[in-house]
Tab-separated table of C-alpha atoms in Angstrom:
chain	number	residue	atom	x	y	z
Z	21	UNK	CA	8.964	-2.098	-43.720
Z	22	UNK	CA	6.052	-4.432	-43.371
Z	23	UNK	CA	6.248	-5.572	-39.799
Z	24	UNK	CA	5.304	-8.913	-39.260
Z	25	UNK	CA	3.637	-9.615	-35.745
Z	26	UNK	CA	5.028	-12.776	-33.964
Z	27	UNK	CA	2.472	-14.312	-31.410
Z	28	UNK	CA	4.640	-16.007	-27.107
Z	29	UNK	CA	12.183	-5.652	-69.519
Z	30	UNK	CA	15.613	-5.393	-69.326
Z	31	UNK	CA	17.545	-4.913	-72.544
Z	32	UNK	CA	20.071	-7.432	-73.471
Z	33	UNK	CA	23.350	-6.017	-72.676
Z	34	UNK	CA	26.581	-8.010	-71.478
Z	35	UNK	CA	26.695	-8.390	-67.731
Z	36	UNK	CA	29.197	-5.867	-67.043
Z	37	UNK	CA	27.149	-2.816	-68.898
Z	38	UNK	CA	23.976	-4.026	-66.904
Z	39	UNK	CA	26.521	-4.229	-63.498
Z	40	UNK	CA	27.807	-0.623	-64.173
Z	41	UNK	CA	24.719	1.066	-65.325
Z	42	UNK	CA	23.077	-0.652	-62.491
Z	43	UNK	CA	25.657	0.918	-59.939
Z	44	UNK	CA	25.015	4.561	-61.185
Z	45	UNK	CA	21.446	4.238	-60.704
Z	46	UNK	CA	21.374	2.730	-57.214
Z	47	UNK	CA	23.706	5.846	-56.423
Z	48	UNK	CA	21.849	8.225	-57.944
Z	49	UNK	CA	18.491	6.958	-56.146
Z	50	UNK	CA	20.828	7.583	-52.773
Z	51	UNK	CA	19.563	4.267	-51.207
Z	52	UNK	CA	16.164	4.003	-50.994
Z	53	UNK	CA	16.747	2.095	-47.873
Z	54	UNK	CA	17.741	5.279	-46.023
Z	55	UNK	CA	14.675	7.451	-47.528
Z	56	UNK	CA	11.776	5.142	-47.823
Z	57	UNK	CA	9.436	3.140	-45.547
Z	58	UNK	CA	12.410	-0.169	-45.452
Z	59	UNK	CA	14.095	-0.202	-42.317
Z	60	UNK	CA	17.089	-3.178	-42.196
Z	61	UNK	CA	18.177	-4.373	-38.967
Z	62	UNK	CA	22.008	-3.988	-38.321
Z	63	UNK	CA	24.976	-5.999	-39.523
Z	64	UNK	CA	27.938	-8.397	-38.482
Z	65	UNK	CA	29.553	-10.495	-41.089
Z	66	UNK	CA	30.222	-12.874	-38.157
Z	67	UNK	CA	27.484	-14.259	-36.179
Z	68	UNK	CA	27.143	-15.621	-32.511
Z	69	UNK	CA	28.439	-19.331	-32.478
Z	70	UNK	CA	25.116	-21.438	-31.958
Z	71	UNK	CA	22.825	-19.280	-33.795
Z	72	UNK	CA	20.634	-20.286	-36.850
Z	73	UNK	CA	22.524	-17.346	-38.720
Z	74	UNK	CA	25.795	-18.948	-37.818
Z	75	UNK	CA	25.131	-22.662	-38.779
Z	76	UNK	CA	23.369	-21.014	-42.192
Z	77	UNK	CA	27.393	-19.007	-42.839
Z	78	UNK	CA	29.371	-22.304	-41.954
Z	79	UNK	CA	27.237	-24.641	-44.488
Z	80	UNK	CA	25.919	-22.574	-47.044
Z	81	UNK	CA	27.022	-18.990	-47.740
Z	82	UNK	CA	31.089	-20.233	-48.023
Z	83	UNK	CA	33.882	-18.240	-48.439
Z	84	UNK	CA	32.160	-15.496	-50.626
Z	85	UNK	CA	29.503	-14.556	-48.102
Z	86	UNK	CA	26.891	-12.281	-48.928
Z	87	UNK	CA	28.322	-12.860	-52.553
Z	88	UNK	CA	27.869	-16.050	-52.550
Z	89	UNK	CA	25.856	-16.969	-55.779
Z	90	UNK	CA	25.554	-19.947	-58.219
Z	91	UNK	CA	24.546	-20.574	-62.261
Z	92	UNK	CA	21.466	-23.827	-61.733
Z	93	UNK	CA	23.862	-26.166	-63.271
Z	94	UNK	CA	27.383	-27.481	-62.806
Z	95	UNK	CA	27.180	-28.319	-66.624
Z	96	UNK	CA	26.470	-25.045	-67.787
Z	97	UNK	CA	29.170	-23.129	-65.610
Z	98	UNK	CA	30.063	-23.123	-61.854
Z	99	UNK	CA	28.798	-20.638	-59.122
Z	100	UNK	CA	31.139	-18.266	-57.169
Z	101	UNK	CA	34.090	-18.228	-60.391
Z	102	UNK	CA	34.048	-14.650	-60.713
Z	103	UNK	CA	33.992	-11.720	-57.849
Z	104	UNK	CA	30.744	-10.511	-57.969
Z	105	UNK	CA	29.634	-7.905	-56.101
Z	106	UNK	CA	26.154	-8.769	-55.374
Z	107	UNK	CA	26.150	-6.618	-52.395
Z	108	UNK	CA	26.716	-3.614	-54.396
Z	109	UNK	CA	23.970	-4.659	-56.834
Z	110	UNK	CA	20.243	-3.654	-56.753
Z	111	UNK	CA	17.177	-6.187	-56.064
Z	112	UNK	CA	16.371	-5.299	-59.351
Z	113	UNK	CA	19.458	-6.020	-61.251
Z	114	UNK	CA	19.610	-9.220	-59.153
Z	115	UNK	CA	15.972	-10.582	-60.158
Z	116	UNK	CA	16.626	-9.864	-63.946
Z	117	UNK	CA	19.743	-11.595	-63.995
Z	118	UNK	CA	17.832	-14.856	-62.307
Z	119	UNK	CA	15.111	-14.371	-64.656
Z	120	UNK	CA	17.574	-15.632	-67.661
Z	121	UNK	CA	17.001	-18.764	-69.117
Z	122	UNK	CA	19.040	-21.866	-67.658
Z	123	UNK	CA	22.338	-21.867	-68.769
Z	124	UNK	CA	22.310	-18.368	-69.884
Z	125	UNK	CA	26.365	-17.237	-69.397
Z	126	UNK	CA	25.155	-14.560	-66.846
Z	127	UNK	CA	22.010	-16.075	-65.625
Z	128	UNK	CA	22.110	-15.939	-61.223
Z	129	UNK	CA	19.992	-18.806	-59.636
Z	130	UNK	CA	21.133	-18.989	-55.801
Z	131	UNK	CA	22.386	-15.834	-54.219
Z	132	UNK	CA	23.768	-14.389	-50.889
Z	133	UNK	CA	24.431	-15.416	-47.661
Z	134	UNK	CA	21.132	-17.296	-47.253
Z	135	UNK	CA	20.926	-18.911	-51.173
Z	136	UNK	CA	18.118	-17.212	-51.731
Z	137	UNK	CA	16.219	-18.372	-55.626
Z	138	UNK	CA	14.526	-15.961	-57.598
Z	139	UNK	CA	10.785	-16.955	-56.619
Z	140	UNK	CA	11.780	-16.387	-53.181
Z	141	UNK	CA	13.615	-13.276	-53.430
Z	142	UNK	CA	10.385	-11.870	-55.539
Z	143	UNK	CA	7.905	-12.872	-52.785
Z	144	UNK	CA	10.219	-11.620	-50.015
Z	145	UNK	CA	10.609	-8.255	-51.628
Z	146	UNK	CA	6.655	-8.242	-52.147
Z	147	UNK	CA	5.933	-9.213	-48.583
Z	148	UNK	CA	8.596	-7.071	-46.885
Z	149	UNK	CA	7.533	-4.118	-49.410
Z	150	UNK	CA	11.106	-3.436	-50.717
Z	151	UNK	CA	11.694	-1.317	-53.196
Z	152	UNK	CA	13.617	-3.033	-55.984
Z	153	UNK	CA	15.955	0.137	-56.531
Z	154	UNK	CA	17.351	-1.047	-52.794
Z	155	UNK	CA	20.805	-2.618	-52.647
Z	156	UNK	CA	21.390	-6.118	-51.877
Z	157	UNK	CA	23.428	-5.337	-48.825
Z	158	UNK	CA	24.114	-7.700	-45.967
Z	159	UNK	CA	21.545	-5.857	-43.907
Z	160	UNK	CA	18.281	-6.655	-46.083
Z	161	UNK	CA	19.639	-10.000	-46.891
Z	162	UNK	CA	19.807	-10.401	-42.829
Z	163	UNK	CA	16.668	-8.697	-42.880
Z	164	UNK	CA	14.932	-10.983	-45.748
Z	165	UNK	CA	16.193	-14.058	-43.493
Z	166	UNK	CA	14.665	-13.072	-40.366
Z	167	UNK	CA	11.532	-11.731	-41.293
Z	168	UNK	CA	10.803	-13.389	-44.193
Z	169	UNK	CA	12.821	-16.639	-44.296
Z	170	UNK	CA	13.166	-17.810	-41.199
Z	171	UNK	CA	9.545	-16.231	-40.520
Z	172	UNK	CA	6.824	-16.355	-43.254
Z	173	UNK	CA	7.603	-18.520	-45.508
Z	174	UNK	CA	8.882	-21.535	-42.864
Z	175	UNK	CA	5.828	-20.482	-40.380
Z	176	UNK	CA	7.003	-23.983	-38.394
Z	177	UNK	CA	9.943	-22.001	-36.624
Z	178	UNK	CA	7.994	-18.609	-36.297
Z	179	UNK	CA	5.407	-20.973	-34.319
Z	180	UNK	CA	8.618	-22.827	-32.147
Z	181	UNK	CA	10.445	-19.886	-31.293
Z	182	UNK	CA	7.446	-17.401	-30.381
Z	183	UNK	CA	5.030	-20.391	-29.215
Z	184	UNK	CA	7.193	-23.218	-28.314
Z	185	UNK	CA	5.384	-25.347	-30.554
Z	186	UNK	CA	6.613	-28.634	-31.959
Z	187	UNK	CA	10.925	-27.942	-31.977
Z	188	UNK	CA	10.776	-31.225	-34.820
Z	189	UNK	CA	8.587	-29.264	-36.891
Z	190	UNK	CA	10.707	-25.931	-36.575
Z	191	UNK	CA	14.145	-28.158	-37.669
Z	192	UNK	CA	12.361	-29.833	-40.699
Z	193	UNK	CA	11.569	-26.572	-41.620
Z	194	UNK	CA	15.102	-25.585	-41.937
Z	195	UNK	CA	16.128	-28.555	-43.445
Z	196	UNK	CA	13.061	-27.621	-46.295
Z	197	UNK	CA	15.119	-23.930	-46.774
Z	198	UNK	CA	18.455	-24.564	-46.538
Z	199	UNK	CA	19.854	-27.939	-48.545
Z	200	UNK	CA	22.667	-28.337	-45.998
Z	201	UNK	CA	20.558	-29.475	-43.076
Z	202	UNK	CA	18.956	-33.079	-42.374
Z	203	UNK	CA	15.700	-33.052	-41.022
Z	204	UNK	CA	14.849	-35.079	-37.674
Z	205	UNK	CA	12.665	-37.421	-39.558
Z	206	UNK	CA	15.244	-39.121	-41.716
Z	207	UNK	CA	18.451	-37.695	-40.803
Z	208	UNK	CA	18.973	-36.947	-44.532
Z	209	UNK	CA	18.340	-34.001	-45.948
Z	210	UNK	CA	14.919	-32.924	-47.886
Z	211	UNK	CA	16.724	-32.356	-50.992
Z	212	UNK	CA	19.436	-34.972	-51.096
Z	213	UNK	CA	20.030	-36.353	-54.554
Z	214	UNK	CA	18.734	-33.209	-56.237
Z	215	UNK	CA	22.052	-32.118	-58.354
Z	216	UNK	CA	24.781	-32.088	-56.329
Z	217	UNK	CA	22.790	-31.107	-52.855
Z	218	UNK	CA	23.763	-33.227	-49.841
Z	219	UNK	CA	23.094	-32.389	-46.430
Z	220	UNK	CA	26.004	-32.272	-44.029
Z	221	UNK	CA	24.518	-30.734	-40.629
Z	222	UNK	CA	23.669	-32.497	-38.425
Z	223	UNK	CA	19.464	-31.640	-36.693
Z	224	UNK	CA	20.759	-31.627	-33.213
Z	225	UNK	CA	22.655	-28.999	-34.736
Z	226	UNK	CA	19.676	-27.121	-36.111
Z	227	UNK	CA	17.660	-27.696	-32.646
Z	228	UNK	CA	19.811	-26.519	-30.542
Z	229	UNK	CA	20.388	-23.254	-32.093
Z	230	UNK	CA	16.460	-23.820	-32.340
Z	231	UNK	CA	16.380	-23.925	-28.295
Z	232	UNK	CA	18.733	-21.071	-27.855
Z	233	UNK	CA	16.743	-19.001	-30.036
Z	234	UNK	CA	13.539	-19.867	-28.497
Z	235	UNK	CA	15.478	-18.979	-25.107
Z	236	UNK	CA	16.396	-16.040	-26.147
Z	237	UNK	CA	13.491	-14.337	-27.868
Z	238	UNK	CA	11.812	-14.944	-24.638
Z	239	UNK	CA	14.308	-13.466	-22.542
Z	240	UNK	CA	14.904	-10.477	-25.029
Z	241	UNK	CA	10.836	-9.856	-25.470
Z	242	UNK	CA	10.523	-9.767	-21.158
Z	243	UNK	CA	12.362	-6.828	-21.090
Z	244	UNK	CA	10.018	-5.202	-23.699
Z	245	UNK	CA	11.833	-5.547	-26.493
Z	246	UNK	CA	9.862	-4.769	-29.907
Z	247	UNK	CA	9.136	-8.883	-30.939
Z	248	UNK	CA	10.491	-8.917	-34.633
Z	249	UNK	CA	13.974	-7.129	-33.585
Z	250	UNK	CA	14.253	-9.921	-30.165
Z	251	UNK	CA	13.399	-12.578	-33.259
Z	252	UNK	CA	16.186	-11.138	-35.456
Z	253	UNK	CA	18.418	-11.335	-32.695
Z	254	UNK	CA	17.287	-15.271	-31.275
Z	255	UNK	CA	18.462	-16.082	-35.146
Z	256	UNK	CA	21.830	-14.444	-34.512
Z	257	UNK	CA	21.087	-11.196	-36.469
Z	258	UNK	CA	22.599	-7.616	-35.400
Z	259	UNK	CA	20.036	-5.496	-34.152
């Protein structure tokens, strides 16, 4: 796995064939996660109360979890109807499915715990160097949100919980990855009004789970803890 230093085509088959044939393969590769160069940090389905992780669960992963997925479009058909197993799915499987044009019967646009969209999911696995043969498990989607997420591509709350830089910054941030969040700035969120998203979580929410992270990763990293597993852990993630 790419370690990330912190500073203090598919044929055209229904969706069940692809889902099968998909499942055989990922056994028959035997994980690539536990033979190749991707190391995942551990998992809980729960999450310590106060931590980003935790706040992300209660407002946007629902009831399905690390399953959690959605169509693009409440007219075309509604996310989460059927029991998908994403978690048993490869990366793979999951970016061709999000590659299918809008309104597509099987087409995936938001999945997993942390809602992730398919230009997001391809950078993470490209920054992260993933191999798309690996599962979608709730370990590299945990992974993929601390490293990547919550890390590289929102840089504002790598910079407040390793630096203590600008805590307004680091909750806008949020607010700009995860709909359900209003930023500090307006106390709306960045995307309300866009479809059906409105923000319902409070930013004194998101900064102080912002503070105890910050708290944390400092405490964790003084006792010489390697920095990106204390920064999985400040966000609530099983080390």
């Amino acid at each position: 796995m790419k370690t990330i230093h912190c500073h203090v085509a598919v044929p055209t088959k229904s969706f069940w064939q692809d889902y099968w044939l998909g499942l055989g393969l990922a056994a028959g590769i035997g994980l690539s996660i536990l033979s190749g160069g991707f190391h995942t940090f551990g998992h809980d389905a729960s999450a310590p109360a106060g931590t980003l992780k935790h706040l992300i669960m209660e407002g946007e992963a629902g009831s399905k979890g690390y399953n959690s997925y959605n169509r693009g479009s409440m007219r075309c058909a509604k996310g989460n109807r059927q029991n998908l197993q994403l978690t048993n799915m490869s990366i793979q499987q999951i970016q061709y499915y999000q590659s299918l044009p809008a309104c597509t019967p099987n087409k995936l646009l938001a999945v997993g715990h942390y809602q992730m969209v398919p230009e997001t999911l391809n950078r993470a696995v490209r920054t992260l160097n993933i191999p798309r043969s690996t599962r979608f498990t709730p370990q590299v989607q945990d992974t993929i949100f601390a490293l990547y997420l919550a890390k590289e591509k929102q840089p504002a709350i790598r910079r407040w919980i390793c630096g203590g830089q600008n805590i307004k910054q680091a909750a806008h941030a949020v607010a700009g990855e995860w709909a359900i969040f209003k930023t500090p700035y307006t106390n709306r969120g960045v995307y309300d009004g866009l479809g059906s998203n409105k923000a319902r979580i409070g930013s004194h929410r998101v900064i102080r789970a912002l503070m105890r992270a910050r708290q944390h990763y400092y405490t964790l990293t003084k006792t010489g803890m390697p920095a990106d597993k204390a920064y999985a852990m400040a966000l609530g993630v099983a080390p």
